[in-house]
Coordinates of C-alpha atoms in Angstrom, one line a residue:
Chain A
M1 CA 0.0 -0.1 0.0
R2 CA 2.9 2.4 0.8
K3 CA 3.7 2.8 -2.9
F4 CA 0.3 4.5 -3.2
A5 CA 1.6 7.6 -1.6
K6 CA 4.2 8.3 -4.4
Y7 CA 1.3 9.6 -6.7
T8 CA -0.3 11.7 -4.1
E9 CA 0.7 15.1 -3.2
P10 CA 0.6 15.3 0.5
L11 CA -2.1 18.1 1.3
A12 CA -2.9 20.2 4.2
Y13 CA -5.4 18.3 6.4
K14 CA -8.2 20.2 7.6
S15 CA -11.1 18.4 8.8
K16 CA -12.4 15.0 8.1
I17 CA -15.7 15.2 9.7
T18 CA -17.1 18.4 9.8
G19 CA -15.8 20.6 6.9
T20 CA -17.6 20.7 3.7
D21 CA -14.3 20.7 1.9
I22 CA -11.4 19.0 3.0
N23 CA -7.8 18.0 2.1
P24 CA -7.5 14.4 2.9
S25 CA -4.3 12.9 4.1
V26 CA -2.3 10.5 2.1
A27 CA -3.3 7.9 4.5
D28 CA -7.0 8.7 3.7
V29 CA -6.2 8.2 0.0
E30 CA -4.3 5.0 0.5
N31 CA -7.2 3.5 2.3
Y32 CA -9.4 4.0 -0.6
N33 CA -8.7 0.8 -2.0
H34 CA -9.9 -1.2 1.1
S35 CA -12.1 0.9 3.0
A36 CA -15.5 0.8 1.9
V37 CA -17.1 1.2 5.3
G38 CA -19.0 4.2 6.1
D39 CA -22.1 5.1 8.1
N40 CA -25.2 4.0 6.6
E41 CA -28.9 3.9 7.2
L42 CA -29.1 0.5 8.3
Q43 CA -26.4 0.7 10.8
K44 CA -28.3 3.5 12.7
L45 CA -31.3 1.6 13.0
P46 CA -32.1 -0.6 16.1
D47 CA -32.0 -4.3 15.8
L48 CA -35.7 -4.6 15.9
E49 CA -36.1 -2.4 12.8
V50 CA -33.6 -4.1 10.7
W51 CA -35.0 -7.6 11.6
K52 CA -38.4 -6.3 10.7
R53 CA -37.3 -5.0 7.4
F54 CA -35.5 -8.4 6.7
R55 CA -38.7 -10.1 7.4
N56 CA -40.6 -7.9 5.2
G57 CA -38.3 -8.9 2.4
D58 CA -35.8 -6.3 2.4
E59 CA -32.6 -8.2 1.1
A60 CA -30.5 -5.3 2.0
A61 CA -31.2 -6.0 5.5
F62 CA -30.5 -9.6 5.0
T63 CA -27.0 -9.3 3.7
F64 CA -26.4 -6.5 6.2
I65 CA -27.2 -9.0 8.8
Y66 CA -24.9 -11.6 7.1
Y67 CA -22.2 -8.9 6.9
N68 CA -22.3 -8.1 10.5
H69 CA -22.7 -11.3 12.0
F70 CA -20.8 -13.8 10.0
A71 CA -17.3 -13.6 11.9
S72 CA -18.8 -13.9 15.3
L73 CA -20.9 -16.9 14.2
C74 CA -18.0 -18.7 13.0
R75 CA -16.2 -18.3 16.1
Y76 CA -19.3 -19.2 18.1
G77 CA -20.0 -22.3 15.8
S78 CA -16.6 -23.6 16.2
Q79 CA -17.2 -24.0 20.0
F80 CA -19.6 -26.8 19.0
I81 CA -18.2 -28.3 16.1
R82 CA -14.3 -28.2 15.5
Q83 CA -14.3 -28.5 11.5
K84 CA -14.2 -25.2 9.9
E85 CA -16.2 -26.5 6.8
L86 CA -18.9 -27.8 8.9
V87 CA -19.1 -24.6 10.8
K88 CA -19.6 -22.6 7.5
D89 CA -22.1 -25.3 6.3
H90 CA -24.1 -24.7 9.4
I91 CA -24.1 -20.9 9.0
H92 CA -25.1 -21.3 5.3
D93 CA -28.0 -23.7 6.1
L94 CA -29.0 -21.2 8.8
F95 CA -29.2 -18.0 6.5
I96 CA -31.0 -20.2 4.1
E97 CA -33.6 -21.1 6.3
L98 CA -34.0 -17.6 7.8
S99 CA -34.5 -16.5 4.2
D100 CA -37.2 -19.1 3.4
Q101 CA -38.9 -18.8 6.6
R102 CA -38.5 -14.9 7.1
R103 CA -42.3 -14.3 7.2
K104 CA -42.7 -16.8 10.0
L105 CA -40.1 -15.5 12.4
S106 CA -40.6 -13.7 15.5
D107 CA -39.5 -10.2 16.5
T108 CA -36.2 -9.7 18.2
N109 CA -34.2 -6.8 19.9
S110 CA -31.0 -8.6 19.5
I111 CA -30.3 -10.2 16.2
K112 CA -26.8 -11.5 17.4
F113 CA -28.6 -13.3 20.3
Y114 CA -31.2 -14.6 17.8
L115 CA -28.6 -16.0 15.3
M116 CA -26.5 -17.5 18.0
K117 CA -29.5 -19.1 19.6
S118 CA -30.6 -20.5 16.3
L119 CA -27.0 -21.7 15.4
K120 CA -26.8 -23.4 18.7
N121 CA -30.0 -25.4 18.4
R122 CA -29.1 -26.4 14.9
M123 CA -25.8 -27.6 15.6
L124 CA -26.6 -29.5 18.8
A125 CA -29.6 -31.1 16.9
A126 CA -27.3 -32.3 14.1
K127 CA -25.0 -33.6 16.5
T128 CA -27.4 -35.8 18.2
K129 CA -29.0 -36.9 14.8
S130 CA -25.5 -37.9 13.3
P131 CA -23.2 -39.9 15.6
A132 CA -20.5 -39.5 13.1
F133 CA -20.3 -35.9 13.8
S134 CA -19.6 -36.2 17.7
E135 CA -16.5 -37.6 18.8
E136 CA -13.9 -36.8 16.3
E137 CA -14.8 -33.2 15.7
T138 CA -15.4 -32.0 19.0
D139 CA -13.3 -32.0 22.2
F140 CA -14.8 -33.0 25.5
N141 CA -17.5 -35.3 23.7
G142 CA -19.8 -32.1 24.0
Y143 CA -19.0 -28.7 23.1
N144 CA -16.1 -26.7 24.4
F145 CA -15.7 -23.0 25.1
E146 CA -12.1 -22.6 24.9
I147 CA -10.6 -19.7 26.7
T148 CA -7.1 -19.0 27.0
F149 CA -4.8 -16.5 29.0
S150 CA -2.2 -14.5 27.4
I151 CA -0.8 -11.1 27.6
E152 CA 0.1 -9.6 24.4
H153 CA 3.0 -7.3 25.3
N154 CA 6.1 -7.4 23.3
I155 CA 8.5 -5.5 25.6
I156 CA 7.8 -7.4 28.6
K157 CA 8.1 -11.0 28.6
D158 CA 8.3 -11.6 32.3
Q159 CA 8.8 -15.0 33.9
A160 CA 5.9 -14.3 36.4
I161 CA 3.7 -13.4 33.8
E162 CA 4.4 -16.6 31.8
E163 CA 3.9 -18.6 34.9
R164 CA 0.7 -16.8 35.6
N165 CA -0.7 -17.5 32.1
Q166 CA 0.2 -21.1 32.4
K167 CA -1.4 -21.7 35.5
L168 CA -4.6 -19.7 34.4
N169 CA -4.7 -22.1 31.3
A170 CA -4.5 -25.1 33.3
A171 CA -7.1 -23.5 35.8
I172 CA -9.5 -23.1 33.1
Q173 CA -9.5 -26.6 31.9
K174 CA -10.7 -27.4 35.5
L175 CA -13.7 -25.3 35.2
S176 CA -17.0 -27.0 34.1
K177 CA -18.2 -26.7 30.4
R178 CA -21.2 -24.3 31.8
Q179 CA -18.7 -22.2 33.5
R180 CA -16.5 -21.7 30.3
E181 CA -19.6 -21.1 28.2
I182 CA -20.8 -18.2 30.5
I183 CA -17.3 -16.7 30.4
Y184 CA -17.5 -17.0 26.6
Y185 CA -20.7 -15.1 26.4
Y186 CA -20.1 -12.7 29.1
Y187 CA -16.7 -11.4 28.1
F188 CA -16.7 -12.2 24.2
E189 CA -20.1 -11.8 22.9
D190 CA -21.5 -8.8 24.9
L191 CA -24.7 -10.4 25.8
S192 CA -27.0 -9.6 28.7
L193 CA -27.5 -12.0 31.5
E194 CA -31.1 -12.4 30.2
E195 CA -29.9 -13.5 26.9
I196 CA -27.3 -15.8 28.5
M197 CA -30.0 -17.3 30.7
Q198 CA -31.9 -18.5 27.4
L199 CA -28.9 -19.5 25.5
M200 CA -27.8 -21.8 28.5
D201 CA -31.5 -23.0 29.5
S202 CA -30.8 -21.4 32.8
G203 CA -33.7 -20.8 35.3
N204 CA -32.5 -17.4 36.5
V205 CA -30.1 -14.7 36.5
K206 CA -29.0 -15.0 40.0
S207 CA -27.9 -18.5 39.5
L208 CA -26.0 -17.4 36.6
Q209 CA -24.3 -14.7 38.4
N210 CA -23.3 -17.2 41.0
L211 CA -21.8 -19.5 38.2
L212 CA -19.9 -16.6 36.6
Y213 CA -18.7 -15.5 40.2
R214 CA -17.5 -18.9 41.1
A215 CA -15.8 -19.5 37.8
I216 CA -13.9 -16.3 38.2
H217 CA -13.0 -16.9 41.9
Q218 CA -11.9 -20.5 41.2
L219 CA -9.6 -19.2 38.3
R220 CA -8.1 -16.7 40.7
E221 CA -7.6 -19.0 43.5
Y222 CA -5.2 -21.0 41.3
V223 CA -3.2 -17.9 40.7
N224 CA -1.7 -16.5 43.7
I225 CA 0.6 -14.1 41.6
K226 CA -0.4 -10.5 41.9
L227 CA 0.1 -8.6 38.8
A228 CA 2.7 -5.8 39.5
M229 CA 1.1 -2.4 39.0
L230 CA 4.4 -1.2 37.4
I231 CA 3.7 -3.8 34.6
F232 CA 0.1 -3.2 34.0
G233 CA -0.2 0.5 34.6
F234 CA 0.0 1.0 31.0
Y235 CA -3.0 -1.0 30.2
L236 CA -5.3 1.8 31.8
Y237 CA -4.3 4.6 29.5
L238 CA -4.1 2.8 26.3
Chain B
M1 CA -20.9 4.0 45.9
K2 CA -21.5 0.4 45.3
Y3 CA -17.8 -0.3 44.4
R4 CA -16.9 0.6 48.0
N5 CA -16.6 -3.0 49.1
Y6 CA -15.6 -4.5 45.7
T7 CA -13.0 -7.2 45.5
V8 CA -11.0 -7.9 42.3
E9 CA -13.6 -10.9 41.5
D10 CA -16.7 -8.2 42.0
Y11 CA -14.8 -5.9 39.5
I12 CA -14.2 -8.7 36.8
V13 CA -17.8 -9.9 36.9
D14 CA -19.3 -6.1 37.1
K15 CA -21.2 -5.5 33.8
D16 CA -20.1 -1.7 33.7
F17 CA -16.6 -2.6 34.6
V18 CA -16.3 -5.1 31.8
R19 CA -17.8 -2.6 29.4
W20 CA -15.1 -0.1 30.4
V21 CA -12.5 -2.5 29.8
K22 CA -13.7 -4.0 26.5
K23 CA -15.3 -1.1 24.8
P24 CA -14.3 2.0 26.7
R25 CA -16.4 5.3 26.4
A26 CA -15.3 8.7 27.3
S27 CA -17.8 8.6 30.3
D28 CA -16.7 5.5 31.6
R29 CA -13.2 6.5 31.5
L30 CA -13.9 9.6 33.5
L31 CA -15.8 7.6 36.1
W32 CA -13.4 5.0 36.7
E33 CA -10.4 7.4 36.7
S34 CA -12.0 9.6 39.1
W35 CA -13.0 6.6 41.3
M36 CA -9.5 5.3 41.3
N37 CA -8.2 8.9 42.2
S38 CA -10.4 9.3 45.0
N39 CA -9.8 5.6 46.3
P40 CA -6.3 4.8 46.0
D41 CA -6.7 1.6 47.8
H42 CA -8.8 0.5 44.9
R43 CA -6.3 1.1 42.3
D44 CA -4.4 -1.9 42.4
K45 CA -7.4 -4.0 42.5
I46 CA -8.8 -2.3 39.3
I47 CA -5.5 -2.5 37.6
E48 CA -5.5 -6.3 38.5
A49 CA -9.1 -6.9 37.4
R50 CA -8.5 -5.1 34.2
A51 CA -5.4 -7.1 33.2
F52 CA -7.5 -10.2 34.0
I53 CA -10.1 -9.5 31.5
L54 CA -7.7 -8.1 28.8
S55 CA -5.6 -11.3 29.1
M56 CA -8.5 -13.6 28.5
K57 CA -8.8 -14.7 24.8
A58 CA -11.6 -16.7 23.2
E59 CA -10.3 -19.4 20.8
G60 CA -12.1 -20.5 17.8
F61 CA -12.5 -20.3 14.1
E62 CA -11.6 -16.9 12.7
P63 CA -12.8 -16.6 9.2
D64 CA -11.0 -14.6 6.5
T65 CA -12.7 -12.6 3.7
S66 CA -12.5 -15.7 1.3
D67 CA -14.6 -17.7 3.9
F68 CA -17.1 -14.7 4.0
R69 CA -17.4 -14.6 0.3
E70 CA -17.6 -18.4 -0.1
V71 CA -20.6 -18.9 2.0
L72 CA -22.3 -15.8 0.8
D73 CA -21.8 -17.0 -2.6
R74 CA -23.2 -20.5 -1.6
I75 CA -26.2 -18.6 -0.1
M76 CA -26.9 -17.0 -3.3
K77 CA -26.3 -20.0 -5.5
N78 CA -28.4 -22.3 -3.3
T79 CA -31.5 -20.1 -3.4
R80 CA -31.1 -20.2 -7.1
K81 CA -31.2 -23.8 -7.2
E82 CA -34.5 -24.2 -5.7
T83 CA -36.2 -22.2 -8.3
R84 CA -34.4 -21.7 -11.4
P85 CA -35.9 -18.9 -13.4
V86 CA -36.9 -20.0 -16.9
G87 CA -37.7 -16.9 -18.8
Y88 CA -38.1 -13.5 -17.2
H89 CA -39.1 -10.7 -19.4
S90 CA -40.6 -8.2 -17.0
W91 CA -39.8 -6.5 -13.7
E92 CA -42.7 -8.4 -12.2
T93 CA -41.5 -12.0 -13.1
F94 CA -38.1 -11.1 -12.0
V95 CA -39.5 -10.1 -8.8
R96 CA -41.8 -13.0 -8.5
I97 CA -39.6 -15.9 -9.7
S98 CA -35.9 -15.5 -9.3
P99 CA -34.8 -15.5 -5.9
F100 CA -31.3 -15.6 -6.9
W101 CA -31.4 -12.6 -8.8
R102 CA -33.3 -11.0 -6.1
V103 CA -30.7 -11.8 -3.7
A104 CA -27.9 -10.6 -6.2
A105 CA -29.8 -7.4 -6.9
I106 CA -30.3 -6.7 -3.3
L107 CA -27.0 -7.8 -2.2
A108 CA -25.7 -5.2 -4.6
L109 CA -28.0 -2.6 -3.0
A110 CA -26.8 -3.9 0.4
F111 CA -23.2 -3.2 -0.2
S112 CA -23.9 0.0 -1.7
V113 CA -25.8 0.9 1.4
S114 CA -23.4 -0.6 3.9
F115 CA -20.4 1.1 2.4
G116 CA -22.1 4.5 2.6
V117 CA -21.7 5.4 -1.0
F118 CA -25.3 6.1 -1.5
R119 CA -25.2 9.8 -0.8
S120 CA -28.5 10.6 -2.7
N121 CA -31.8 9.3 -1.8
Q122 CA -32.4 7.5 -5.0
T123 CA -31.7 3.8 -5.3
D124 CA -30.0 2.9 -8.3
V125 CA -31.9 0.9 -11.1
V126 CA -31.3 -2.7 -11.4
T127 CA -33.0 -4.2 -14.3
Q128 CA -32.8 -7.4 -16.2
V129 CA -33.4 -7.3 -19.8
A130 CA -34.3 -10.2 -22.0
D131 CA -31.7 -9.8 -24.8
T132 CA -32.0 -11.5 -28.0
T133 CA -29.0 -13.7 -27.4
E134 CA -28.6 -13.8 -23.7
D135 CA -29.7 -12.3 -20.5
L136 CA -28.1 -9.2 -19.3
I137 CA -27.9 -7.6 -15.9
I138 CA -27.8 -3.9 -16.3
R139 CA -27.0 -1.4 -13.5
E140 CA -27.3 2.3 -14.3
N141 CA -26.8 5.5 -12.3
Q142 CA -28.5 8.6 -12.9
P143 CA -26.5 11.7 -12.9
K144 CA -25.1 12.8 -9.5
Q145 CA -26.0 9.4 -8.2
R146 CA -23.1 7.0 -7.1
S147 CA -23.2 3.5 -5.8
N148 CA -21.2 0.6 -4.7
F149 CA -22.0 -3.0 -4.9
N150 CA -20.6 -6.3 -5.5
L151 CA -20.7 -8.8 -8.5
P152 CA -21.7 -12.5 -8.3
D153 CA -17.9 -13.6 -8.1
G154 CA -17.3 -11.3 -5.1
S155 CA -15.6 -8.5 -7.1
L156 CA -16.6 -4.8 -6.1
V157 CA -17.9 -2.1 -8.2
W158 CA -18.2 1.6 -7.7
L159 CA -20.3 3.1 -10.1
N160 CA -20.1 6.7 -10.7
G161 CA -23.1 9.0 -11.8
D162 CA -24.5 8.8 -15.2
S163 CA -22.7 5.5 -15.7
K164 CA -23.7 2.1 -16.6
I165 CA -22.4 -1.3 -16.5
S166 CA -23.9 -4.7 -17.8
Y167 CA -22.9 -8.2 -17.8
S168 CA -24.4 -11.5 -18.7
V169 CA -26.3 -13.9 -16.4
T170 CA -23.5 -16.5 -16.9
Y171 CA -20.9 -13.9 -15.3
G172 CA -18.9 -15.5 -12.7
N173 CA -19.9 -19.0 -14.2
E174 CA -18.7 -18.9 -18.0
N175 CA -17.1 -15.3 -18.1
R176 CA -16.3 -12.2 -16.2
I177 CA -17.0 -9.7 -18.8
I178 CA -18.3 -6.2 -17.9
H179 CA -19.5 -3.7 -20.4
L180 CA -18.9 -0.2 -19.1
E181 CA -20.3 3.3 -20.2
G182 CA -19.2 6.2 -18.0
E183 CA -17.0 5.5 -14.9
A184 CA -16.2 2.7 -12.6
F185 CA -13.8 1.5 -10.2
F186 CA -13.2 -2.1 -9.8
Q187 CA -11.8 -4.3 -7.1
V188 CA -11.4 -7.6 -8.8
A189 CA -11.8 -11.0 -6.9
K190 CA -9.0 -13.4 -7.5
D191 CA -10.2 -16.2 -10.0
E192 CA -7.2 -17.7 -12.2
S193 CA -9.5 -19.5 -14.4
L194 CA -11.7 -16.6 -15.4
P195 CA -10.1 -13.5 -16.5
F196 CA -11.9 -10.2 -15.5
V197 CA -12.6 -8.1 -18.5
V198 CA -13.9 -4.7 -18.8
K199 CA -15.0 -3.5 -22.2
S200 CA -15.4 0.1 -22.7
G201 CA -15.9 1.4 -26.3
S202 CA -13.2 -0.3 -28.3
I203 CA -10.8 -0.7 -25.3
Y204 CA -10.6 -4.0 -23.4
T205 CA -8.9 -4.0 -19.8
Q206 CA -8.1 -7.4 -18.5
A207 CA -7.2 -8.2 -15.0
L208 CA -6.6 -11.0 -12.4
G209 CA -7.0 -10.0 -8.9
T210 CA -6.5 -6.3 -8.9
S211 CA -8.4 -2.9 -8.6
F212 CA -8.5 -0.2 -11.2
N213 CA -10.5 2.8 -12.4
V214 CA -12.1 3.1 -15.9
N215 CA -13.3 6.6 -16.9
T216 CA -14.8 6.9 -20.5
R217 CA -16.2 10.5 -20.0
K218 CA -13.1 12.5 -20.4
G219 CA -14.4 14.2 -23.4
D220 CA -13.0 12.2 -26.4
L221 CA -10.5 10.2 -24.4
Q222 CA -10.5 7.2 -22.0
E223 CA -8.5 6.9 -18.9
I224 CA -7.8 3.6 -17.0
A225 CA -5.9 3.9 -13.8
L226 CA -4.5 1.0 -11.9
V227 CA -4.2 0.8 -8.0
S228 CA -3.0 -2.5 -7.3
G229 CA -2.2 -5.7 -9.1
S230 CA -1.7 -5.6 -12.8
I231 CA -3.7 -4.9 -15.8
R232 CA -3.5 -5.4 -19.6
V233 CA -5.2 -2.8 -21.8
K234 CA -5.8 -3.6 -25.5
S235 CA -7.0 -1.2 -28.0
R236 CA -7.8 -2.3 -31.5
K237 CA -4.1 -1.6 -32.5
N238 CA -2.2 -1.5 -29.3
E239 CA -1.5 -3.3 -26.0
V240 CA 0.2 -2.3 -22.8
V241 CA 0.7 -3.7 -19.4
V242 CA 0.1 -1.3 -16.6
K243 CA 1.8 -1.1 -13.3
P244 CA 0.3 0.2 -10.0
G245 CA 0.2 3.8 -9.9
E246 CA 0.0 4.3 -13.6
K247 CA -2.7 5.3 -16.0
V248 CA -3.5 4.5 -19.5
I249 CA -4.9 7.2 -21.9
H250 CA -6.5 6.3 -25.0
K251 CA -7.6 9.2 -27.5
S252 CA -7.5 7.5 -30.8
D253 CA -6.1 4.3 -32.2
I254 CA -3.6 6.4 -34.2
A255 CA -2.5 8.0 -31.0
G256 CA -2.1 4.8 -29.4
L257 CA -2.1 4.1 -25.7
K258 CA -0.1 6.5 -23.4
V259 CA 1.0 5.4 -20.0
S260 CA 1.7 7.9 -17.2
E261 CA 1.4 8.3 -13.4
Y262 CA -1.7 10.0 -11.9
N263 CA -2.9 11.5 -8.8
A264 CA -4.9 9.2 -6.8
L265 CA -7.1 11.5 -5.0
E266 CA -8.1 13.2 -8.3
V267 CA -8.8 10.0 -10.2
L268 CA -10.2 8.0 -7.5
G269 CA -11.8 10.5 -4.9
W270 CA -15.2 10.2 -6.6
K271 CA -15.8 7.0 -4.9
D272 CA -15.9 8.7 -1.5
G273 CA -17.6 12.0 -2.6
I274 CA -14.3 13.8 -3.1
L275 CA -13.7 16.1 -6.0
H276 CA -10.2 16.9 -6.4
F277 CA -8.4 19.0 -9.1
Q278 CA -4.6 18.8 -9.3
N279 CA -3.4 21.7 -11.6
S280 CA -6.5 21.3 -13.5
G281 CA -7.2 23.4 -16.6
F282 CA -10.4 25.3 -16.7
H283 CA -12.1 23.1 -19.5
D284 CA -11.3 19.9 -17.3
I285 CA -12.7 21.6 -14.3
K286 CA -15.9 22.6 -16.4
R287 CA -16.3 19.2 -17.7
R288 CA -16.1 17.6 -14.5
L289 CA -18.3 20.2 -12.6
E290 CA -20.8 19.6 -15.4
Q291 CA -20.9 15.8 -14.8
W292 CA -20.7 15.9 -11.1
Y293 CA -23.6 18.4 -10.6
D294 CA -25.5 17.7 -13.6
V295 CA -25.6 21.2 -14.7
Q296 CA -24.5 23.2 -17.9
I297 CA -21.7 25.6 -17.5
V298 CA -21.6 28.8 -20.0
V299 CA -18.5 31.0 -20.1
I300 CA -18.2 34.4 -20.8
G301 CA -14.9 36.0 -21.6
T302 CA -11.5 34.7 -22.6
L303 CA -9.3 32.6 -20.7
D304 CA -5.8 33.1 -19.5
S305 CA -3.7 30.2 -21.1
N306 CA -2.0 29.6 -17.7
W307 CA -5.2 29.1 -15.9
N308 CA -5.1 26.0 -13.6
Y309 CA -6.3 25.2 -10.1
T310 CA -5.7 22.8 -7.4
G311 CA -8.3 22.2 -4.6
T312 CA -10.3 19.5 -2.8
F313 CA -14.0 19.3 -2.0
H314 CA -15.8 16.7 -0.1
E315 CA -19.4 16.5 -0.6
S316 CA -19.7 20.2 -1.2
S317 CA -22.5 22.1 -2.9
L318 CA -21.9 23.5 -6.3
E319 CA -22.1 27.1 -4.8
R320 CA -19.5 26.2 -2.3
V321 CA -17.1 25.0 -5.0
L322 CA -17.8 27.9 -7.2
E323 CA -17.2 30.2 -4.3
R324 CA -13.9 28.7 -3.6
I325 CA -12.5 28.7 -7.0
S326 CA -13.7 32.1 -7.9
Y327 CA -12.2 33.3 -4.7
T328 CA -8.7 32.6 -6.0
K329 CA -9.5 32.8 -9.7
E330 CA -11.3 35.8 -9.6
F331 CA -14.4 35.4 -11.7
S332 CA -18.0 36.0 -11.0
Y333 CA -20.7 33.5 -11.5
S334 CA -24.5 32.8 -11.3
I335 CA -26.6 29.8 -11.1
K336 CA -29.9 29.6 -12.6
N337 CA -31.7 26.4 -12.6
D338 CA -29.3 24.0 -14.1
V339 CA -27.1 26.6 -15.9
V340 CA -24.2 28.0 -14.6
T341 CA -22.7 31.4 -16.0
I342 CA -19.2 32.2 -15.4
K343 CA -17.9 35.5 -16.2
L344 CA -14.2 35.7 -16.4
N345 CA -12.7 38.9 -15.2
S346 CA -9.5 38.6 -17.4
L347 CA -10.9 40.8 -19.9

């Protein structure tokens, strides 16, 4: 991409957002090639409205939904089935079904939750139906929410941190599947406890809170190393 | 404050705390910083909890763009399989029986929308015409209207105003040939087996995985600018291979194909609503303003032969553009309906 700069005069940069006229920087121009993203009408709408449009046959909304959720569904799906190709097949089937059934679908305030729920049901159903699916492609003969601990920092490769990560990674294997699952939803999917409750077929929010708290507590019990403030102070102001 | 008796674990599981760590907003930052400052004994706990959350990673399948496109293509193809259109000659049948094209068309629209290129309220026209020989997909923009969409093979197109592309329904399967009138920018999906060809007038531009801009509306000449990859441009008599950062100008077959460097902002800015002039002569500016704003410009007076202007406009009104140019170039202008009269002061 750098070579692009050669053909562009660096221009005085004024204002990218507010001005009616601007002098974009070279970097802006370099981005032309790849950045096709901007604000748009659908992005500003609440999920409920996007979903409604999709159900009313608005295909722009359909592809918008695909566009926004494909990546997170891939990661989520791979928690149930390890093979990438199978995960993609399931996501494909899910979208085909959504498209076919659009008029029968119910309202939702969270498209992400709706898709995750549908994908989970679909994958678990497929697994019980076809025994060939199960053992090989999955670990723990069920699904596996895999969380790891690492600190991505190039400057500090401290022995104590390495040790801490190793301990945590060992500790997390000792958690129950449900404990790992709630950690996944809570920290990586930004779902509310009410949504997590439905995804996990749990009775109430309180018991989920306890499940989460115990999981975190358990992890921290294994690790008695206090993270030195000196090392992690920088995190706060990134 | 409820945080008074918080332990590290309490922080780690607190929804607001997690949000601050994962997706910080200015107001969150203010809250937590002032909380830490007024409660130094909590500082270490907060740092500890924050580091804990940040060091957690979820493992799993991280798709790349080829996964993204492959699944999308399959979704499109599989809806087609179920009800293959037999003959579609009107908009009505198009809407009723061909889910694949519906998806394709809307997909194109969706991309235009999601990429924010639609600056006007109109939607661009997607029509399917029963040609005598084969079915063509035509996409056309009115003047002042710009759009952005992808083709069945995943290639992306930015279509400028008053421009039109067409391609066969077999595009992506049997060929990748695009007919262009006007101006478009292409970002071509890689496919070694099917060359991507843009036919504009008598010029053929062939590409593998690449991105380039074709402009046929520069008066009597055509200009093809390459951004990345490589392209081969063919006229009736000549053929050149172009490197990134170079453009090809074709005026006539006799003059041949001329290769030179270009200013990226000037050539590609239109995709992002940017109108850029780089030492542009008056006639060039006049022609571009006429196209961009769909107006007619009438000039009174004679021109200084050294007249040239450099400037950048982003989503600006015609008045704004004229105001700014006239400020430095000292002319007066008036706009009436779609006619602009420019009175040069160099008399």
